[in-house]
Tab-separated table of C-alpha atoms in Angstrom:
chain	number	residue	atom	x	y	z
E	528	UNK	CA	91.122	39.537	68.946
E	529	UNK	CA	93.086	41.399	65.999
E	530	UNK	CA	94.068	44.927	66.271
E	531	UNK	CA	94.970	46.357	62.967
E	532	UNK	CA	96.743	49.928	62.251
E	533	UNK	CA	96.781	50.637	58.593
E	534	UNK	CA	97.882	53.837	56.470
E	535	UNK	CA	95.478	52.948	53.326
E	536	UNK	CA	91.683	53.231	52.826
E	537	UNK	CA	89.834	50.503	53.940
E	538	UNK	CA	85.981	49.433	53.924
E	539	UNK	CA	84.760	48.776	57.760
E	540	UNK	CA	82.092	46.529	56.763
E	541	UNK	CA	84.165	44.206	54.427
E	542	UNK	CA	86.470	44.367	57.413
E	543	UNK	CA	83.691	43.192	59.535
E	544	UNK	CA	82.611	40.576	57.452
E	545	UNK	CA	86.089	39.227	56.832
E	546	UNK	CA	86.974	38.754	60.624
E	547	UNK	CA	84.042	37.194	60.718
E	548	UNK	CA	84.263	34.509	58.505
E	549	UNK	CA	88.342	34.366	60.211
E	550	UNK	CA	86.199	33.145	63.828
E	551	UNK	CA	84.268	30.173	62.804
E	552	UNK	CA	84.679	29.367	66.877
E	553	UNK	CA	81.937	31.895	67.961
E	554	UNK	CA	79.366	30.423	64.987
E	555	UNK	CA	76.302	30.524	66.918
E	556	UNK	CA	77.892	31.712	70.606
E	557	UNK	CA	77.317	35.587	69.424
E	558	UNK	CA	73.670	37.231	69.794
E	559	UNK	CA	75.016	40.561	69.455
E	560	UNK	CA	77.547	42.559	67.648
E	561	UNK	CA	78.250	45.999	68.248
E	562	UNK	CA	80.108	47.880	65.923
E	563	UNK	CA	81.113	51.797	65.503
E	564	UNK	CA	82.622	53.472	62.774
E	565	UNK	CA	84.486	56.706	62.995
E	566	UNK	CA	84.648	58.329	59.389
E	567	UNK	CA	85.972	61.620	58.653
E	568	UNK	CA	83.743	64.930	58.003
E	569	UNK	CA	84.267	67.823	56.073
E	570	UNK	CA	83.786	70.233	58.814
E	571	UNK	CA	85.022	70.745	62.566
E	572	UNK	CA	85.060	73.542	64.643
E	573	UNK	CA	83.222	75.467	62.526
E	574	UNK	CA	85.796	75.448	59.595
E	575	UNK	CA	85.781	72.856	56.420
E	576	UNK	CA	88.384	70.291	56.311
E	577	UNK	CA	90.013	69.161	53.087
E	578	UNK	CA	91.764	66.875	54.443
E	579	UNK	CA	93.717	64.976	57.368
E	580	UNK	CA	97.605	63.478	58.428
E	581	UNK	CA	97.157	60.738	61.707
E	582	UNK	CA	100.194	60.561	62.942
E	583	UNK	CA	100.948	57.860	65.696
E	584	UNK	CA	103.651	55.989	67.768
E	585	UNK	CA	104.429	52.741	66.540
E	586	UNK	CA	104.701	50.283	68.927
E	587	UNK	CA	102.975	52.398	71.953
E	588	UNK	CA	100.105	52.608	69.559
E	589	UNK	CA	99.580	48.944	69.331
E	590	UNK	CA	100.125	48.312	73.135
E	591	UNK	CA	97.725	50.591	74.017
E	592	UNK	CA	94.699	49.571	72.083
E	593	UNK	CA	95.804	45.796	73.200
E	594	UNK	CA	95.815	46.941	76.939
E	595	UNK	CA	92.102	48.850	76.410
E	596	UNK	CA	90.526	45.659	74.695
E	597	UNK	CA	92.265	43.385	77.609
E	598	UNK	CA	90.656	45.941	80.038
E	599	UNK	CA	87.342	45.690	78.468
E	600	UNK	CA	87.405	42.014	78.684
E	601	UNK	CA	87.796	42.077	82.197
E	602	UNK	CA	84.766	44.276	83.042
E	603	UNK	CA	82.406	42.704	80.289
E	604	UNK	CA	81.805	39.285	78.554
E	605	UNK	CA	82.661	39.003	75.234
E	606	UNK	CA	83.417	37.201	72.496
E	607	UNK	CA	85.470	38.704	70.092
E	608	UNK	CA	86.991	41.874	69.137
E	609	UNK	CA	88.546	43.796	66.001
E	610	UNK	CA	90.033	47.140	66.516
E	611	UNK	CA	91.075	49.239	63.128
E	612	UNK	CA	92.532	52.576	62.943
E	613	UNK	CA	93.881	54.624	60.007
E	614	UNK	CA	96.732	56.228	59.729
E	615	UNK	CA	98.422	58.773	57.311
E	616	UNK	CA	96.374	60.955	54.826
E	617	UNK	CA	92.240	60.981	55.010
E	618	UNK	CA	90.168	62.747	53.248
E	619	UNK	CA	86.472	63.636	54.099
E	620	UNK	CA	84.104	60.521	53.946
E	621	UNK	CA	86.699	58.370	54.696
E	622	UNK	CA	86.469	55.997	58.030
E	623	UNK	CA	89.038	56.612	60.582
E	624	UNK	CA	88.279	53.907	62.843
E	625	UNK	CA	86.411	50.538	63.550
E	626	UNK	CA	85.702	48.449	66.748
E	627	UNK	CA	83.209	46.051	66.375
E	628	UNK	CA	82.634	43.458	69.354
E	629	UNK	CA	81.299	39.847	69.689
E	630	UNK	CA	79.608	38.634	72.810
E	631	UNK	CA	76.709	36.825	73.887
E	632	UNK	CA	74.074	39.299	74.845
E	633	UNK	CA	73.478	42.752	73.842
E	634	UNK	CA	74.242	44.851	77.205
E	635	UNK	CA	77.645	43.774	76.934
E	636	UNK	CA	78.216	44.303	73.345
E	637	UNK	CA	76.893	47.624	73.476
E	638	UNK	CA	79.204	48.970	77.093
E	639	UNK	CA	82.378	47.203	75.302
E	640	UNK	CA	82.828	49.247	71.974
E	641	UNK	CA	81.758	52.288	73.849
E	642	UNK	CA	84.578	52.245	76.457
E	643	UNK	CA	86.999	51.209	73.788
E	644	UNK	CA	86.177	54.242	71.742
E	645	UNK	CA	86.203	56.378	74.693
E	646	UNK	CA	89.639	54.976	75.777
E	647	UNK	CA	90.867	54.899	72.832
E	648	UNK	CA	90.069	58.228	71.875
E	649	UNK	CA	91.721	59.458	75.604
E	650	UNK	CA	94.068	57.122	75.799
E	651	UNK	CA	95.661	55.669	72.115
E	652	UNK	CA	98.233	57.384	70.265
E	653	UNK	CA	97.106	59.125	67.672
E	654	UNK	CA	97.352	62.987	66.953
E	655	UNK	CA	94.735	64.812	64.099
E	656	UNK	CA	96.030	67.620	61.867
E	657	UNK	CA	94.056	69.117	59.458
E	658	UNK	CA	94.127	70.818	56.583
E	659	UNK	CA	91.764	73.462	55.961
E	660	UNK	CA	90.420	74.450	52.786
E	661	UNK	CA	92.768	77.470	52.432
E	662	UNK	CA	95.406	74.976	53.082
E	663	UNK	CA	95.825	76.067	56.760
E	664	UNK	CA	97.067	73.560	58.907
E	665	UNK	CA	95.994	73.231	62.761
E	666	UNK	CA	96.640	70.209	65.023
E	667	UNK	CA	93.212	69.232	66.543
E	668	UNK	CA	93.591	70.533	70.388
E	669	UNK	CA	91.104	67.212	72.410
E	670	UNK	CA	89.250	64.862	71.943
E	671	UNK	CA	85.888	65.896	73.553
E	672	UNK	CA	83.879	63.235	75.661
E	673	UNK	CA	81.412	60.936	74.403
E	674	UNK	CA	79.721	60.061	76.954
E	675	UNK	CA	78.572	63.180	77.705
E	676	UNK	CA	75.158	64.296	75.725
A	304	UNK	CA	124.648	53.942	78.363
A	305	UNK	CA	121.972	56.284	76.871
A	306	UNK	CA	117.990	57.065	76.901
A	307	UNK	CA	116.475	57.616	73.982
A	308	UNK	CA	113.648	60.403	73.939
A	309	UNK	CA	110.877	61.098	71.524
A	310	UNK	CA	108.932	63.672	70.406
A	311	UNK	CA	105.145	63.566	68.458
A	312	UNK	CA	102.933	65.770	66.869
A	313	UNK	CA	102.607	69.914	67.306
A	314	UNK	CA	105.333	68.959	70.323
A	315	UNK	CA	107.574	67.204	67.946
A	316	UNK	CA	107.257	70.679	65.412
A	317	UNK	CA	108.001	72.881	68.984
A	318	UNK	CA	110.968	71.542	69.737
A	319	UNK	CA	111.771	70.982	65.749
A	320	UNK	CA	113.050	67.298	65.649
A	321	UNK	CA	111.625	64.115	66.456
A	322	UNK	CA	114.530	62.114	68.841
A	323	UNK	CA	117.464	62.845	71.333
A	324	UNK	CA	120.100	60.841	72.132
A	325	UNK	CA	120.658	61.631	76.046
A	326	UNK	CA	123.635	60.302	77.862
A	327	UNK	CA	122.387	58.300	81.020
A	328	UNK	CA	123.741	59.933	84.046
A	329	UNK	CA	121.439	58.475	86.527
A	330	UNK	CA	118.726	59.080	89.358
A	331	UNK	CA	117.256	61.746	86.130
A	332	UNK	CA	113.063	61.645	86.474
A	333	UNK	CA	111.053	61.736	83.513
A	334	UNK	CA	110.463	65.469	84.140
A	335	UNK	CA	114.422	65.896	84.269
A	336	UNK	CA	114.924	64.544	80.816
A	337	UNK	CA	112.290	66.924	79.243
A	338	UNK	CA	114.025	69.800	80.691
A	339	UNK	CA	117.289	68.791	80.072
A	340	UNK	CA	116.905	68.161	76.565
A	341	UNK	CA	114.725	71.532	75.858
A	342	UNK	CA	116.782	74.054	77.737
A	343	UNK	CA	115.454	77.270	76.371
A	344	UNK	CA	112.027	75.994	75.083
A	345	UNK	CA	108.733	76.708	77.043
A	346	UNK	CA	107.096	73.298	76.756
A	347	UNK	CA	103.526	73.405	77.284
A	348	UNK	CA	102.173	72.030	80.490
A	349	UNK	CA	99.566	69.659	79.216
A	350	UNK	CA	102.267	67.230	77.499
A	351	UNK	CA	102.267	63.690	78.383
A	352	UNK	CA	104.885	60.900	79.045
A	353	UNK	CA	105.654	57.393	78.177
A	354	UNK	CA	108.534	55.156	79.369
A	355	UNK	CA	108.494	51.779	77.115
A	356	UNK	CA	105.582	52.567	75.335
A	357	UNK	CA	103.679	52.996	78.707
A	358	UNK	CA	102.464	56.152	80.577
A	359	UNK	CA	104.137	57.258	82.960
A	360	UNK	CA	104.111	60.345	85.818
A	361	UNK	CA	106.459	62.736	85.490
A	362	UNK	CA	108.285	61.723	88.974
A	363	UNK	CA	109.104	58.510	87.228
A	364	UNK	CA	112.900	57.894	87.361
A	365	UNK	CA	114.125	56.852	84.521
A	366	UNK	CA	116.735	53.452	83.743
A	367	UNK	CA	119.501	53.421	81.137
A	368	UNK	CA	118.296	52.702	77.620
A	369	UNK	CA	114.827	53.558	78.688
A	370	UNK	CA	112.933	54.805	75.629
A	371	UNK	CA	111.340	58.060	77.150
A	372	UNK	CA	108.086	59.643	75.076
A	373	UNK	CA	106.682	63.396	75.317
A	374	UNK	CA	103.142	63.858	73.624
A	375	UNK	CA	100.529	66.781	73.329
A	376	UNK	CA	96.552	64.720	74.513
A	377	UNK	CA	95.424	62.585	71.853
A	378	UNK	CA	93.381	62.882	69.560
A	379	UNK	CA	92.566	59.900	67.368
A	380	UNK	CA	89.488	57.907	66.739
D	1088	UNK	CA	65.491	56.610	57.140
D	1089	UNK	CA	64.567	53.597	56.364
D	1090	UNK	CA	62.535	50.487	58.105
D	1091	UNK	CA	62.427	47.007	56.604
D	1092	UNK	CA	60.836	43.552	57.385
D	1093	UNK	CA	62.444	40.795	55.206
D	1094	UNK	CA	61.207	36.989	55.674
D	1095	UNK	CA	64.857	36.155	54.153
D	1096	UNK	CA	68.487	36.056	54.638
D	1097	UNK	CA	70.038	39.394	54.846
D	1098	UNK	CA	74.234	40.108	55.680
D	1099	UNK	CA	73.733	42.862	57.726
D	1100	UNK	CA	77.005	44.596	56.545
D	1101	UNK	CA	75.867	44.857	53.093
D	1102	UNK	CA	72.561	46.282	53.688
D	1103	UNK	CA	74.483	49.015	55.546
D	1104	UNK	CA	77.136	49.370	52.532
D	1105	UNK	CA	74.242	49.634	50.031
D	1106	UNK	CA	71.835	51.793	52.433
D	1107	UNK	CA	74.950	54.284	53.178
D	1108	UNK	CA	75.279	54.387	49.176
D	1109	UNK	CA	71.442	55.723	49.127
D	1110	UNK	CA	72.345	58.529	51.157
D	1111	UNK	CA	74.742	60.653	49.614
D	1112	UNK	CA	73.347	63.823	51.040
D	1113	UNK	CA	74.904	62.730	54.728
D	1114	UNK	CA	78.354	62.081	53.413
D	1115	UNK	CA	81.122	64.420	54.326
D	1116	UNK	CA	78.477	65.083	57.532
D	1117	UNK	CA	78.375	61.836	59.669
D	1118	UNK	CA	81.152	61.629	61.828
D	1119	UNK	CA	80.053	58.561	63.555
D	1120	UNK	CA	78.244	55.367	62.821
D	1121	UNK	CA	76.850	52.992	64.984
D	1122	UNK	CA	75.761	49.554	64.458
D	1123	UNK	CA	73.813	46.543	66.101
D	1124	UNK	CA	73.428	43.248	64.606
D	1125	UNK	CA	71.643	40.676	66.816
D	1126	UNK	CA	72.012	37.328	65.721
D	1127	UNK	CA	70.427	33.785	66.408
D	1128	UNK	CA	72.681	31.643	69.094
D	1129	UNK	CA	72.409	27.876	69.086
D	1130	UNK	CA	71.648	27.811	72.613
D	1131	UNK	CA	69.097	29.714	74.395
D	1132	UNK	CA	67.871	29.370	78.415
D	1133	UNK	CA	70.557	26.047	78.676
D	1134	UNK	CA	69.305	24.521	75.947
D	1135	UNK	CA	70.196	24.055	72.386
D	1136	UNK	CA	68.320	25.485	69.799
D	1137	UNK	CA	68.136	24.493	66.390
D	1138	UNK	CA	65.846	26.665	64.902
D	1139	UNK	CA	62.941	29.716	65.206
D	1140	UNK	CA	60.263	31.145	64.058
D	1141	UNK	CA	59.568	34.811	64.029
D	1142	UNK	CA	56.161	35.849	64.040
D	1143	UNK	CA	54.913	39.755	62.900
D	1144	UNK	CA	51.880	41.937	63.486
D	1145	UNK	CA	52.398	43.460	59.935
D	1146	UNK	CA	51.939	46.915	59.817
D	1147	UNK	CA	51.763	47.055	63.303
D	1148	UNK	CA	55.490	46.739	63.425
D	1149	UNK	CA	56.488	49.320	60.501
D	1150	UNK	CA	54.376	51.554	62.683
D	1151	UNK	CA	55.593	51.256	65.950
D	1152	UNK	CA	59.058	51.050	64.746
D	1153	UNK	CA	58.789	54.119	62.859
D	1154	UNK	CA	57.833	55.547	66.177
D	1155	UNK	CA	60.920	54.616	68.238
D	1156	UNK	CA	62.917	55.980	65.599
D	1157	UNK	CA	61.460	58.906	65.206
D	1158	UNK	CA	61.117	59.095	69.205
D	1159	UNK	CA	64.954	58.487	69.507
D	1160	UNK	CA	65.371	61.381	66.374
D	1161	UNK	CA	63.432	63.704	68.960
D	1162	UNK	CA	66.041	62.941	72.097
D	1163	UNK	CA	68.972	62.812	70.032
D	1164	UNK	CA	70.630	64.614	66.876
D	1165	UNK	CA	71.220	61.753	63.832
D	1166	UNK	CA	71.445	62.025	60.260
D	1167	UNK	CA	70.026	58.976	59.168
D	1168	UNK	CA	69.054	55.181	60.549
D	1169	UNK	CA	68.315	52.067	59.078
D	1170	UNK	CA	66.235	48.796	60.445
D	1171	UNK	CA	65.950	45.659	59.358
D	1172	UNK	CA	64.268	43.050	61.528
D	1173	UNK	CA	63.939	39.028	59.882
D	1174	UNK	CA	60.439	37.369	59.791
D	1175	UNK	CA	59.700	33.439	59.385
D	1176	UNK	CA	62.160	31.029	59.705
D	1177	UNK	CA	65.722	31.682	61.255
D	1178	UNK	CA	68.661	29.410	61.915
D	1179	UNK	CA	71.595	29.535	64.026
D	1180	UNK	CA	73.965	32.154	63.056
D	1181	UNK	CA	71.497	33.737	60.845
D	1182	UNK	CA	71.123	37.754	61.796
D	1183	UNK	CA	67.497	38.499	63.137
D	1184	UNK	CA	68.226	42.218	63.186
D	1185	UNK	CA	70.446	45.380	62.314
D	1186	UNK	CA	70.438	49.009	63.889
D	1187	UNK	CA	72.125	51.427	61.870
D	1188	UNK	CA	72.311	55.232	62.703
D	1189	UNK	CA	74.520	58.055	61.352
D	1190	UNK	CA	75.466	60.899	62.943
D	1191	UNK	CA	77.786	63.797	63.447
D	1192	UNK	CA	79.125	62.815	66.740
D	1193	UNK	CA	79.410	59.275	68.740
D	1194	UNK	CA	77.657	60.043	71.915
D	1195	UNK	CA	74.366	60.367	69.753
D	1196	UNK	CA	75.170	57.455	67.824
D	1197	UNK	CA	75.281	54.842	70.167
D	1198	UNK	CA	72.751	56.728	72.620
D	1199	UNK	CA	70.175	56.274	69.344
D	1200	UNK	CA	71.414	52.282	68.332
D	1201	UNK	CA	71.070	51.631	72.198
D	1202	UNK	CA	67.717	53.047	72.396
D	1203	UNK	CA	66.276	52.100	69.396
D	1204	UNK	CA	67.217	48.250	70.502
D	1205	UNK	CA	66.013	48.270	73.766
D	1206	UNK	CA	62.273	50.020	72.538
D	1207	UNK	CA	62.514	47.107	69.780
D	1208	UNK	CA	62.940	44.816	72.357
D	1209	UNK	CA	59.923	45.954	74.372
D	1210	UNK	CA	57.678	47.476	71.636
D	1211	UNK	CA	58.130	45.830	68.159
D	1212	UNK	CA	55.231	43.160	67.707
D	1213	UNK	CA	57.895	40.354	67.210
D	1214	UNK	CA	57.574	36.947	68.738
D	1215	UNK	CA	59.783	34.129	68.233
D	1216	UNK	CA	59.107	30.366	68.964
D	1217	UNK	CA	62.010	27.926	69.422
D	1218	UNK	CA	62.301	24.502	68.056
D	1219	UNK	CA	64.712	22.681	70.388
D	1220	UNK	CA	67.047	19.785	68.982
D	1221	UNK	CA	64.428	17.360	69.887
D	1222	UNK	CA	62.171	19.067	67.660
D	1223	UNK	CA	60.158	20.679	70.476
D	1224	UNK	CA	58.606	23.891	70.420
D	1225	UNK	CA	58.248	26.905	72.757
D	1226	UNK	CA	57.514	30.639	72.579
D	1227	UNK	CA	60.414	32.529	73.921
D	1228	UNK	CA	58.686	34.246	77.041
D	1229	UNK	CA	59.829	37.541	77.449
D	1230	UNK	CA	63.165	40.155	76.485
D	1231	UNK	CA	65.499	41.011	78.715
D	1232	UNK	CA	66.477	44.464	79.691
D	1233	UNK	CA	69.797	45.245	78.052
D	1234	UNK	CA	70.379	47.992	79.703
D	1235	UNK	CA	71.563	45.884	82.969
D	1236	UNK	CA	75.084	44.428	83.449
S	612	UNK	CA	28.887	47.368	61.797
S	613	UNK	CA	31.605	45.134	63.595
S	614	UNK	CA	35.095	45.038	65.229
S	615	UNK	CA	37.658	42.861	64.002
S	616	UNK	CA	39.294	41.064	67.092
S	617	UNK	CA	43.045	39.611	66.460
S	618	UNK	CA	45.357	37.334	67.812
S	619	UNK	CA	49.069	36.484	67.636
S	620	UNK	CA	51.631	33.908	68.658
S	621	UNK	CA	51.396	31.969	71.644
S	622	UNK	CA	47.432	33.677	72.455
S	623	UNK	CA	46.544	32.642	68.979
S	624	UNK	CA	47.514	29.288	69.893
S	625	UNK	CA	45.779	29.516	73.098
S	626	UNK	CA	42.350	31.095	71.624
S	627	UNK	CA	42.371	28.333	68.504
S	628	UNK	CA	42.169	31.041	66.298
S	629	UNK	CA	43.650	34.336	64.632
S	630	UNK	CA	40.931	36.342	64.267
S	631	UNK	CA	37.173	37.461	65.066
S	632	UNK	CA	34.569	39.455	63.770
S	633	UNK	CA	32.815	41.002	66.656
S	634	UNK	CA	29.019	42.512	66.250
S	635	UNK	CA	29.602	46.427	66.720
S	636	UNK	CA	27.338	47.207	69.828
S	637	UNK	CA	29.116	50.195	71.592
S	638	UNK	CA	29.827	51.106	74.672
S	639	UNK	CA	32.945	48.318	74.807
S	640	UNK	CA	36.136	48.683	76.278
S	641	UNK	CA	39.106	46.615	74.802
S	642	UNK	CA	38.372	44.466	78.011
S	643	UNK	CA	34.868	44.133	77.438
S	644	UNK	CA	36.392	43.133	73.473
S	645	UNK	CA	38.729	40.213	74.749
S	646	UNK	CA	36.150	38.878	77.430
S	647	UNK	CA	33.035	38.895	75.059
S	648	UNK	CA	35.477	36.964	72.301
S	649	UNK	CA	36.701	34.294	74.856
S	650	UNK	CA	33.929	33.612	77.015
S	651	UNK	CA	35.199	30.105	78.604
S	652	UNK	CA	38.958	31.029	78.294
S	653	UNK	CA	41.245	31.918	80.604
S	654	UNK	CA	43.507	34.575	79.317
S	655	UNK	CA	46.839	35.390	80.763
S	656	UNK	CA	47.442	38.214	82.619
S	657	UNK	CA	50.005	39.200	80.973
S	658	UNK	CA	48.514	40.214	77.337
S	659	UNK	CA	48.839	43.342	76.117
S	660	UNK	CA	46.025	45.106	73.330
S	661	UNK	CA	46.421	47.215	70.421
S	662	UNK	CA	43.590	49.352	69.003
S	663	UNK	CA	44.737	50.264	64.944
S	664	UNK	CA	48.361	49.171	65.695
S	665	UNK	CA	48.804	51.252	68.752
S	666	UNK	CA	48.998	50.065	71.931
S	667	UNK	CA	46.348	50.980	74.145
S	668	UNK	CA	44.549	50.215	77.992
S	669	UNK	CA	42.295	47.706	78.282
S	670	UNK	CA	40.023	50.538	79.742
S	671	UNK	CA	39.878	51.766	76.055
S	672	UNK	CA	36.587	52.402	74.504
S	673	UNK	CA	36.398	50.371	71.001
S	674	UNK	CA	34.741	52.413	68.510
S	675	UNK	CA	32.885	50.847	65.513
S	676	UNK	CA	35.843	49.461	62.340
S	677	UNK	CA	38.633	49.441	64.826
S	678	UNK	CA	40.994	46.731	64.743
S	679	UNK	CA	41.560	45.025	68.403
S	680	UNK	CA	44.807	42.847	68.914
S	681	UNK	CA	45.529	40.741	71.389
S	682	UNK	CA	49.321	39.270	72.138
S	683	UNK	CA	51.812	38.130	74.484
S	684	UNK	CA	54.745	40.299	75.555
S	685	UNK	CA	56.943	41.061	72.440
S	686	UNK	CA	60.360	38.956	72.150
S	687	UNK	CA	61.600	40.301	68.980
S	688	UNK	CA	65.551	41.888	68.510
């Protein structure tokens, strides 16, 4: 498992394929990989964004995320599991986050990096501002929920 | 003997600095701390708390050198 | 959107690099990406598994595929997905499959990667024949449902 | 005039064969296509049919050019 806060771009699925290659122990033990990839938009709320600062809590950060995956691993049967989140400046088009999960069979796969972006996104933290195009800076109130349609 | 509180985000910019330095008194509750280090500030009522780097409720007491958090919701991913 | 049967080795996570550079008309837009890669265990049913064969119905799979993507387009709002499913012969550890949709927010993307895998599952003319480590051979018998725990 | 009758994976092995060219004579459901192709077989129940690469009943009345396929449940993914 590797949880990974960094403050520079980063490329999810070079990410993905490094971690990969870092597990030669699940070689032909994982059916199914589910990934998802938050990336930043240019729009939200019905403004345009230029731009974004993540701030987080050191330390707290870190636990958190560790004490989601844990949790995750007790309800569902996986593998493996890489966790990265960005911190500092974005800009539009760049990715945010990454959680990509190793297991088995697909049903878990899929349930795993769905609760861990749904906890994470309730539960990690992290706090949004961003800059709007007339240089206007808001802090982003909630995160909505996903699992809702 | 002293707790150590912090302050993120749009609550960090309300109360205008980032860390206090509290002298620990004892039997204080998480809520206690908040107030007594923002005497004249209206805090908004959806802030959350962390002792250690763990949540916490607000009727948590707090022990000396505890590391005491306040946070508006999240809002990464 | 974009559907492809390949009879060779593929790395899932550069198709999706490449694919996401073909679409420069979602960038800025997609908020969320979510991705399934299924890939070929060494052990299926308590056995090991050395090998498989994947057979087609060609052009009955392009078809029916572009139907449960443009069925999950109908139930859900995406900006773009991308298939790939292998043909011929697979080895362990080789990926069989990748699931890639774009959108603006995460409950439609892994709403449309779930769906899209389960209708594959069920609907895509695939078959796949296993040759065991003693060299025998047997047709996998039927998918399970991946939406169960 | 004729229907083109086709078979995949573990039916093809089954049947012997991949494909048929059936006389069109009308009137023929897609079980009428299957039984008339495989007179001494027994097929399992589980098959499903395809008329043009959609899948159809085996009620389905086969009309003159179509393509009829045959084949166990799908395992792809």
């Amino acid at each position: 498992m590797k949880i990974k806060i960094i403050d520079t771009l980063f490329d999810p699925w070079q990410e993905i394929q490094q971690y990969q290659l870092s597990i030669p122990e699940v070689k032909g033990k994982f059916g199914a990989t589910s990934v998802f990839v938050g990336t930043m938009r240019d729009f939200n709320d019905g403004d345009n964004v230029k731009g974004m600062n993540l701030e987080h809590y050191p330390g707290m950060t870190e636990k958190q995320l560790q004490k989601i995956v844990e949790q995750a691993m007790q309800q569902w049967h996986i593998l493996d599991a890489l966790v990265v989140h960005r911190v500092g400046d974005i800009f539009p088009d760049e990715p945010i986050v990454l959680v990509a999960i190793w297991s088995s069979h697909r049903g878990d796969a899929f349930d795993t990096s769905r609760y861990i972006m749904e906890r994470l996104k309730s539960k990690a933290p992290f706090w949004k501002k961003e800059i709007l195009v007339d240089d206007a800076e808001r802090w982003v109130g909630k995160n909505t929920d996903g699992y809702k349609k | 003997m002293s707790i150590k509180v912090r302050y993120f985000a749009s609550l960090k910019e309300l109360v205008g600095r980032s860390e206090d330095q509290l002298p620990f008194v004892g039997n204080l509750t998480v809520a206690d701390v908040l107030k007594q280090a923002n005497k004249n500030k209206v805090i908004p009522n959806n802030i959350l708390a962390a002792v250690n780097m763990e949540y916490v409720a607000f009727e948590t007491v707090v022990k000396d050198g505890d590391e005491v958090a306040f946070f508006p919701p999240v809002t990464g991913g």
